[in-house]
Amino acid sequence: MTDTTASTAIDARARNPLAFLDASLDELRAKGLYRRLRVVESEQKSRCVIDGREVITLSSNNYLGLNTHPRLRTAAIDAVERFGAGSGAVRTIAGTMTLHEELEARLATFKHTEAVLTFQSGFTANTGVIPILAPEGAVIVSDALNHASIIDGIRLTKAERRIFPHADMDALRTALREVRKADADRTILVITDGVFSMDGDIARLPEIVEAAEEVEAIVYIDDAHASGVLGRNGRGTVDHFNLHGRVHVQVGTLSKAIGVLGGYVAGPASLRQVLEHQARPFLFSTSHPPAVAAACLAAIDVLETEPELIERLWDNARHFKAGLQRLGFDTGSSETPITPVMVGAGALAHRLSDRLFEEGVFAMGIGFPTVPEEKSRVRTIVTAEHTREELDACLDAFERVGRELAIV
């Protein structure tokens, strides 16, 4: 090897093909948007230890406090003793256990549908189900603020996409009528979140259903943030509006109000059977560990026998939301325990979050790309576990920091 060749080889090794990652991080730091992961060092309740500091948390999806409920703890431990730590395989080989089948049957009864199929997460449920329901040639009509998992599920299809402005029912009806007028037989899939995860507003589901029925479209709802929150005993948005039998597909989560892990799709038995054969996340991912399935079963028991948890959640949500509004904060269009505090710039949202943390309140700042830069906010979520004293302490912190940062 000549000196020139050796020098070239050294130069090639010296160049970093991943240098663009450092450039991306530098850009985030320059904009004040770089964040490191906060580390929870205790069980996650209304008060917990994060990064060595005890704080009141307003950033957990643990709406009902079920992640530490005694019935869920006992069920998970018993399942490990009986069945072991893992399931051992994907569902279609040797990974379907009696616990999985029991959980799906219970969920189907709970949701008033023919069948349920569980997935590893709500995200994988959407990416697994949407491509099945919208084959090539179909049209998907989707709310502009639908969750990222819906967006990614749509991207995995070869269907035509039409995005209507958030909650704009006139735009939805126009899109549906145009599609149906052009083709009387085309498959149309209308997709919406039940509760929108960043703004906390509820889908106008009765109007969506009526518009879809006019053109014989499939109605698909992602009820991640409505599961355990809306409807009788937390049955979700369909139950909240009494639309059973008129919404074809419901995706739910087991990871938020249910307090454990996973997602599911509820609908006709034929959908479950097709998904068992074609849904890629179901086919190629190991099934839930026994402890997860058992704890989810226990959570359904709690929802059915302890409705006071949901009542307490809503009492807390109303108190906290009213307090923020009284102080002059902009809470957007929230109708649920998800209450954003709108500030308008990502760097300011993160500064507000950091100062609140210093004051003993953990509430995460949310900026681009999760939301548009000009709609950056601190998103708060109250739970059934918060005491009135804790919520008032959080409001006091918001007032102090909000005035310091000239937000109010």
Coordinates of C-alpha atoms in Angstrom, one line a residue:
M1 CA 0.0 0.0 0.0
T2 CA 1.4 3.4 -1.0
D3 CA 1.5 6.3 1.4
T4 CA -1.2 8.1 -0.5
T5 CA -3.5 5.0 -0.3
A6 CA -2.9 4.6 3.4
S7 CA -3.6 8.3 4.0
T8 CA -6.9 8.1 2.1
A9 CA -7.9 5.1 4.1
I10 CA -7.2 6.9 7.3
D11 CA -9.1 10.0 6.2
A12 CA -12.1 7.8 5.2
R13 CA -12.1 6.1 8.7
A14 CA -11.7 9.5 10.3
R15 CA -14.8 10.9 8.6
N16 CA -18.0 10.2 10.7
P17 CA -20.9 9.1 8.6
L18 CA -23.2 9.8 11.6
A19 CA -22.1 13.4 12.0
F20 CA -25.5 14.6 11.0
L21 CA -26.8 13.3 14.3
D22 CA -24.5 15.7 16.2
A23 CA -25.7 18.5 13.9
S24 CA -29.3 17.7 14.8
L25 CA -28.5 17.8 18.5
D26 CA -26.7 21.1 18.2
E27 CA -29.7 22.6 16.5
L28 CA -32.0 21.4 19.3
R29 CA -29.7 22.9 21.9
A30 CA -29.5 26.2 20.0
K31 CA -33.3 26.5 20.0
G32 CA -33.6 25.6 23.6
L33 CA -35.5 22.3 22.7
Y34 CA -32.9 19.7 23.8
R35 CA -34.3 17.5 26.6
R36 CA -32.9 14.6 28.5
L37 CA -35.1 11.8 29.8
R38 CA -36.4 12.3 33.3
V39 CA -35.9 9.2 35.4
V40 CA -38.6 8.0 37.8
E41 CA -37.0 6.4 40.9
S42 CA -40.1 5.3 42.8
E43 CA -43.5 3.8 42.2
Q44 CA -45.5 6.2 40.1
K45 CA -48.3 7.8 42.1
S46 CA -49.5 11.4 42.5
R47 CA -46.2 12.1 44.3
C48 CA -43.0 10.3 43.2
V49 CA -39.3 10.7 43.1
I50 CA -37.9 11.9 39.7
D51 CA -34.3 12.7 39.2
G52 CA -33.7 12.6 43.0
R53 CA -36.5 15.1 43.8
E54 CA -39.9 14.3 45.2
V55 CA -42.5 16.0 43.0
I56 CA -46.2 16.1 42.4
T57 CA -46.6 14.6 38.9
L58 CA -49.0 16.0 36.3
S59 CA -47.5 14.1 33.4
S60 CA -48.6 10.5 34.0
N61 CA -51.3 8.7 31.9
N62 CA -52.1 6.7 35.1
Y63 CA -55.5 8.3 35.2
L64 CA -57.0 6.1 37.9
G65 CA -53.9 5.0 39.8
L66 CA -54.4 1.4 38.8
N67 CA -50.7 0.8 38.2
T68 CA -50.2 0.4 41.9
H69 CA -53.7 -0.9 42.8
P70 CA -53.5 -3.9 45.2
R71 CA -55.7 -6.1 43.0
L72 CA -53.4 -5.6 40.0
R73 CA -50.3 -6.2 42.0
T74 CA -51.6 -9.4 43.4
A75 CA -52.8 -10.6 40.0
A76 CA -49.5 -9.9 38.3
I77 CA -47.5 -11.8 41.1
D78 CA -49.8 -14.8 41.0
A79 CA -49.5 -15.0 37.2
V80 CA -45.7 -15.1 37.4
E81 CA -45.9 -17.8 40.0
R82 CA -48.3 -19.9 37.9
F83 CA -47.0 -19.2 34.3
G84 CA -43.5 -17.7 34.6
A85 CA -42.1 -14.4 33.4
G86 CA -42.7 -14.6 29.7
S87 CA -45.0 -16.1 27.1
G88 CA -42.3 -17.7 25.0
A89 CA -43.5 -17.0 21.5
V90 CA -45.7 -15.1 19.1
R91 CA -49.4 -15.7 19.4
T92 CA -49.6 -17.7 16.2
I93 CA -47.0 -20.3 17.3
A94 CA -46.9 -21.0 21.0
G95 CA -47.6 -17.7 22.5
T96 CA -51.4 -17.7 23.0
M97 CA -52.1 -18.5 26.6
T98 CA -55.3 -19.0 28.5
L99 CA -54.8 -15.6 30.1
H100 CA -54.7 -13.9 26.6
E101 CA -57.9 -15.5 25.5
E102 CA -59.6 -14.7 28.8
L103 CA -58.6 -11.1 28.6
E104 CA -59.9 -10.7 25.1
A105 CA -63.2 -12.3 25.9
R106 CA -63.6 -10.0 28.9
L107 CA -62.7 -6.9 26.9
A108 CA -65.2 -7.8 24.2
T109 CA -68.0 -8.1 26.8
F110 CA -66.8 -4.8 28.4
K111 CA -66.8 -3.0 25.0
H112 CA -70.1 -4.6 23.8
T113 CA -68.4 -6.0 20.6
E114 CA -68.2 -9.4 19.1
A115 CA -64.5 -9.8 19.5
V116 CA -61.2 -8.3 20.7
L117 CA -57.6 -8.9 19.7
T118 CA -54.8 -7.6 21.9
F119 CA -51.6 -6.1 20.6
Q120 CA -48.3 -5.2 22.2
S121 CA -49.3 -1.5 22.3
G122 CA -51.9 0.9 21.1
F123 CA -49.3 2.1 18.5
T124 CA -48.9 -1.4 17.1
A125 CA -52.6 -1.9 17.1
N126 CA -53.1 1.1 14.8
T127 CA -50.2 0.2 12.5
G128 CA -51.5 -3.4 12.3
V129 CA -55.2 -2.7 11.8
I130 CA -55.3 0.3 9.4
P131 CA -53.5 -1.4 6.5
I132 CA -56.0 -4.3 6.7
L133 CA -59.1 -2.1 6.6
A134 CA -57.8 0.2 3.9
P135 CA -56.3 -1.9 1.0
E136 CA -55.1 -0.4 -2.3
G137 CA -58.0 1.5 -3.9
A138 CA -59.6 2.5 -0.6
V139 CA -59.8 6.1 0.7
I140 CA -58.9 7.1 4.3
V141 CA -60.5 10.2 5.7
S142 CA -58.6 11.3 8.8
D143 CA -58.8 14.1 11.3
A144 CA -55.7 16.4 11.1
L145 CA -54.9 16.0 14.8
N146 CA -55.1 12.2 15.0
H147 CA -52.3 10.5 16.9
A148 CA -48.9 9.7 15.3
S149 CA -49.7 6.0 15.4
I150 CA -52.7 6.6 13.1
I151 CA -50.6 8.7 10.8
D152 CA -48.0 5.9 10.6
G153 CA -50.7 3.3 10.1
I154 CA -52.0 5.3 7.2
R155 CA -48.5 5.7 5.7
L156 CA -48.2 1.9 5.6
T157 CA -51.2 1.6 3.3
K158 CA -51.5 2.2 -0.5
A159 CA -54.9 3.9 0.0
E160 CA -55.7 7.5 -1.0
R161 CA -55.6 9.9 2.0
R162 CA -57.8 12.8 2.7
I163 CA -57.1 14.9 5.8
F164 CA -59.9 17.2 7.1
P165 CA -59.2 20.1 9.5
H166 CA -59.6 19.2 13.1
A167 CA -63.2 18.6 14.1
D168 CA -64.5 20.4 11.0
M169 CA -67.6 18.4 10.3
D170 CA -68.5 20.4 7.1
A171 CA -65.1 19.5 5.7
L172 CA -65.6 15.8 6.6
R173 CA -69.0 15.6 5.0
T174 CA -67.7 17.3 1.8
A175 CA -64.8 14.9 1.5
L176 CA -67.0 11.9 2.1
R177 CA -69.6 13.0 -0.4
E178 CA -67.0 13.7 -3.1
V179 CA -65.4 10.3 -2.7
R180 CA -68.8 8.5 -2.8
K181 CA -70.0 10.5 -5.8
A182 CA -66.9 9.6 -7.7
D183 CA -67.2 5.8 -6.9
A184 CA -70.3 4.1 -5.5
D185 CA -68.4 1.0 -4.4
R186 CA -65.1 2.4 -3.1
T187 CA -64.1 1.4 0.5
I188 CA -64.0 4.5 2.7
L189 CA -62.4 4.5 6.2
V190 CA -63.1 7.4 8.5
I191 CA -60.6 7.6 11.4
T192 CA -60.6 9.8 14.5
D193 CA -59.2 9.9 18.0
G194 CA -61.8 9.7 20.7
V195 CA -60.0 12.1 23.0
F196 CA -57.2 14.1 21.3
S197 CA -54.1 13.5 23.3
M198 CA -52.5 17.0 23.1
D199 CA -55.6 19.2 23.4
G200 CA -57.9 17.1 25.5
D201 CA -61.0 17.7 23.5
I202 CA -63.5 14.9 22.6
A203 CA -64.3 13.9 19.0
R204 CA -67.7 14.9 17.6
L205 CA -68.5 11.3 17.2
P206 CA -72.3 11.5 16.7
E207 CA -71.8 13.8 13.8
I208 CA -68.9 11.7 12.4
V209 CA -71.1 8.6 12.6
E210 CA -74.0 10.3 10.8
A211 CA -71.7 11.6 8.1
A212 CA -70.1 8.1 7.6
E213 CA -73.5 6.3 7.5
E214 CA -74.7 8.6 4.8
V215 CA -72.0 7.2 2.4
E216 CA -71.7 3.7 4.0
A217 CA -68.1 4.3 5.3
I218 CA -66.3 2.4 8.0
V219 CA -65.9 4.3 11.3
Y220 CA -62.7 3.7 13.2
I221 CA -62.0 5.3 16.6
D222 CA -58.8 5.3 18.6
D223 CA -59.9 5.5 22.2
A224 CA -56.6 5.5 24.0
H225 CA -57.2 8.5 26.2
A226 CA -60.9 7.7 26.6
S227 CA -60.5 4.1 27.8
G228 CA -61.1 4.1 31.6
V229 CA -62.1 7.8 31.4
L230 CA -65.3 8.3 29.4
G231 CA -68.4 6.2 29.3
R232 CA -70.0 3.9 31.9
N233 CA -67.2 2.4 34.0
G234 CA -64.7 3.8 31.5
R235 CA -66.0 2.0 28.4
G236 CA -64.9 4.9 26.2
T237 CA -66.3 7.4 23.7
V238 CA -68.7 5.0 21.9
D239 CA -70.4 4.3 25.2
H240 CA -70.2 8.0 26.2
F241 CA -72.3 8.9 23.2
N242 CA -74.4 5.7 23.2
L243 CA -73.3 4.7 19.7
H244 CA -72.9 1.0 20.2
G245 CA -73.3 -0.9 17.0
R246 CA -72.7 2.2 14.9
V247 CA -68.9 2.4 15.3
H248 CA -67.3 -0.5 13.4
V249 CA -63.8 -0.5 15.0
Q250 CA -62.5 0.6 18.4
V251 CA -58.8 0.7 19.3
G252 CA -58.1 1.0 23.0
T253 CA -55.1 1.0 25.2
L254 CA -54.1 -1.0 28.3
S255 CA -51.2 1.3 29.0
K256 CA -53.0 4.5 30.3
A257 CA -56.0 4.4 32.6
I258 CA -55.8 0.5 32.7
G259 CA -52.4 1.0 34.3
V260 CA -50.5 -1.8 32.6
L261 CA -49.3 -2.3 29.0
G262 CA -50.7 -3.0 25.5
G263 CA -53.4 -2.1 23.1
Y264 CA -56.4 -3.9 21.6
V265 CA -58.9 -3.7 18.7
A266 CA -62.6 -4.3 19.3
G267 CA -65.0 -5.1 16.5
P268 CA -66.6 -7.9 14.6
A269 CA -65.3 -11.5 14.9
S270 CA -64.4 -11.5 11.2
L271 CA -62.0 -8.6 11.8
R272 CA -60.3 -10.5 14.6
Q273 CA -59.9 -13.6 12.4
V274 CA -58.4 -11.6 9.5
L275 CA -56.0 -9.8 11.9
E276 CA -54.8 -13.1 13.3
H277 CA -53.7 -14.0 9.7
Q278 CA -52.5 -10.7 8.4
A279 CA -51.7 -8.1 11.0
R280 CA -47.9 -7.8 11.0
P281 CA -47.3 -6.6 14.6
F282 CA -49.5 -9.5 15.8
L283 CA -47.7 -12.0 13.6
F284 CA -44.1 -11.0 14.4
S285 CA -44.1 -9.9 18.0
T286 CA -44.0 -12.0 21.1
S287 CA -47.2 -11.9 23.1
H288 CA -47.7 -10.2 26.5
P289 CA -46.1 -11.7 29.5
P290 CA -48.6 -13.5 31.8
A291 CA -48.3 -10.8 34.5
V292 CA -49.4 -8.2 32.0
A293 CA -52.5 -10.1 30.9
A294 CA -53.5 -11.0 34.5
A295 CA -53.1 -7.4 35.7
C296 CA -55.2 -6.2 32.8
L297 CA -57.9 -8.6 33.8
A298 CA -57.8 -7.3 37.3
A299 CA -58.1 -3.8 36.0
I300 CA -61.4 -4.6 34.3
D301 CA -62.6 -5.9 37.6
V302 CA -61.7 -2.6 39.2
L303 CA -63.4 -0.6 36.5
E304 CA -66.6 -2.5 37.0
T305 CA -66.6 -2.5 40.8
E306 CA -65.0 0.8 41.8
P307 CA -66.7 3.5 39.6
E308 CA -65.8 6.1 42.3
L309 CA -62.3 6.2 40.9
I310 CA -63.6 7.7 37.7
E311 CA -65.9 10.1 39.6
R312 CA -62.9 11.3 41.6
L313 CA -60.8 11.7 38.4
W314 CA -63.4 14.0 36.9
D315 CA -63.9 16.0 40.2
N316 CA -60.1 16.6 40.2
A317 CA -60.0 17.5 36.5
R318 CA -62.8 20.1 36.9
H319 CA -61.1 21.6 40.0
F320 CA -57.7 21.9 38.4
K321 CA -58.9 23.2 35.0
A322 CA -61.0 25.9 36.7
G323 CA -58.1 26.9 38.8
L324 CA -55.8 27.3 35.8
Q325 CA -58.4 29.4 34.0
R326 CA -59.0 31.5 37.0
L327 CA -55.3 32.4 37.1
G328 CA -55.5 33.5 33.4
F329 CA -53.8 30.5 31.7
D330 CA -55.0 29.5 28.2
T331 CA -56.2 25.8 28.5
G332 CA -57.3 25.6 24.8
S333 CA -60.2 23.4 23.9
S334 CA -59.8 20.8 26.7
E335 CA -62.9 18.9 27.9
T336 CA -61.1 16.1 29.7
P337 CA -58.4 15.5 32.4
I338 CA -55.9 16.4 29.7
T339 CA -55.4 20.1 30.2
P340 CA -52.8 22.0 28.1
V341 CA -51.3 25.2 29.3
M342 CA -50.7 27.0 26.0
V343 CA -47.6 29.3 25.8
G344 CA -46.9 29.5 22.0
A345 CA -43.1 28.8 21.8
G346 CA -41.2 25.6 22.4
A347 CA -38.4 27.1 24.4
L348 CA -40.9 28.9 26.7
A349 CA -42.8 25.7 27.2
H350 CA -39.7 23.9 28.3
R351 CA -38.6 26.8 30.5
L352 CA -42.0 26.7 32.2
S353 CA -41.7 23.0 32.7
D354 CA -38.2 23.3 34.2
R355 CA -39.2 26.0 36.6
L356 CA -42.2 24.0 37.7
F357 CA -40.0 21.1 38.4
E358 CA -37.8 23.3 40.6
E359 CA -41.0 24.2 42.4
G360 CA -41.9 20.6 43.0
V361 CA -44.3 20.0 40.1
F362 CA -43.5 17.7 37.2
A363 CA -45.4 18.8 34.0
M364 CA -43.7 18.2 30.7
G365 CA -43.2 20.8 28.0
I366 CA -44.5 19.8 24.6
G367 CA -43.1 21.4 21.4
F368 CA -42.4 20.7 17.8
P369 CA -42.6 18.1 16.2
T370 CA -45.3 16.8 18.6
V371 CA -47.2 20.0 18.2
P372 CA -46.7 23.0 15.9
E373 CA -44.1 25.4 17.3
E374 CA -46.6 28.2 17.7
K375 CA -48.9 25.9 19.7
S376 CA -46.3 24.7 22.2
R377 CA -47.6 24.0 25.7
V378 CA -47.1 22.3 29.0
R379 CA -49.5 19.4 29.1
T380 CA -51.0 18.5 32.4
I381 CA -53.0 15.4 33.3
V382 CA -54.6 15.0 36.7
T383 CA -55.5 11.6 38.2
A384 CA -57.9 10.1 40.6
E385 CA -55.0 9.8 43.1
H386 CA -54.3 13.6 43.4
T387 CA -55.5 15.1 46.7
R388 CA -57.1 18.5 46.6
E389 CA -54.1 19.8 48.6
E390 CA -51.7 18.5 45.9
L391 CA -53.7 20.1 43.1
D392 CA -53.9 23.5 45.0
A393 CA -50.1 23.3 45.5
C394 CA -49.7 22.8 41.8
L395 CA -51.9 25.8 41.1
D396 CA -49.8 27.9 43.4
A397 CA -46.7 26.8 41.6
F398 CA -48.2 27.6 38.2
E399 CA -49.2 31.1 39.5
R400 CA -45.7 31.9 40.8
V401 CA -43.9 30.6 37.7
G402 CA -46.5 31.9 35.3
R403 CA -46.1 35.5 36.6
E404 CA -42.3 35.1 36.7
L405 CA -42.2 34.2 33.0
A406 CA -44.9 36.7 32.0
I407 CA -47.2 34.0 30.8
V408 CA -50.1 35.4 33.0

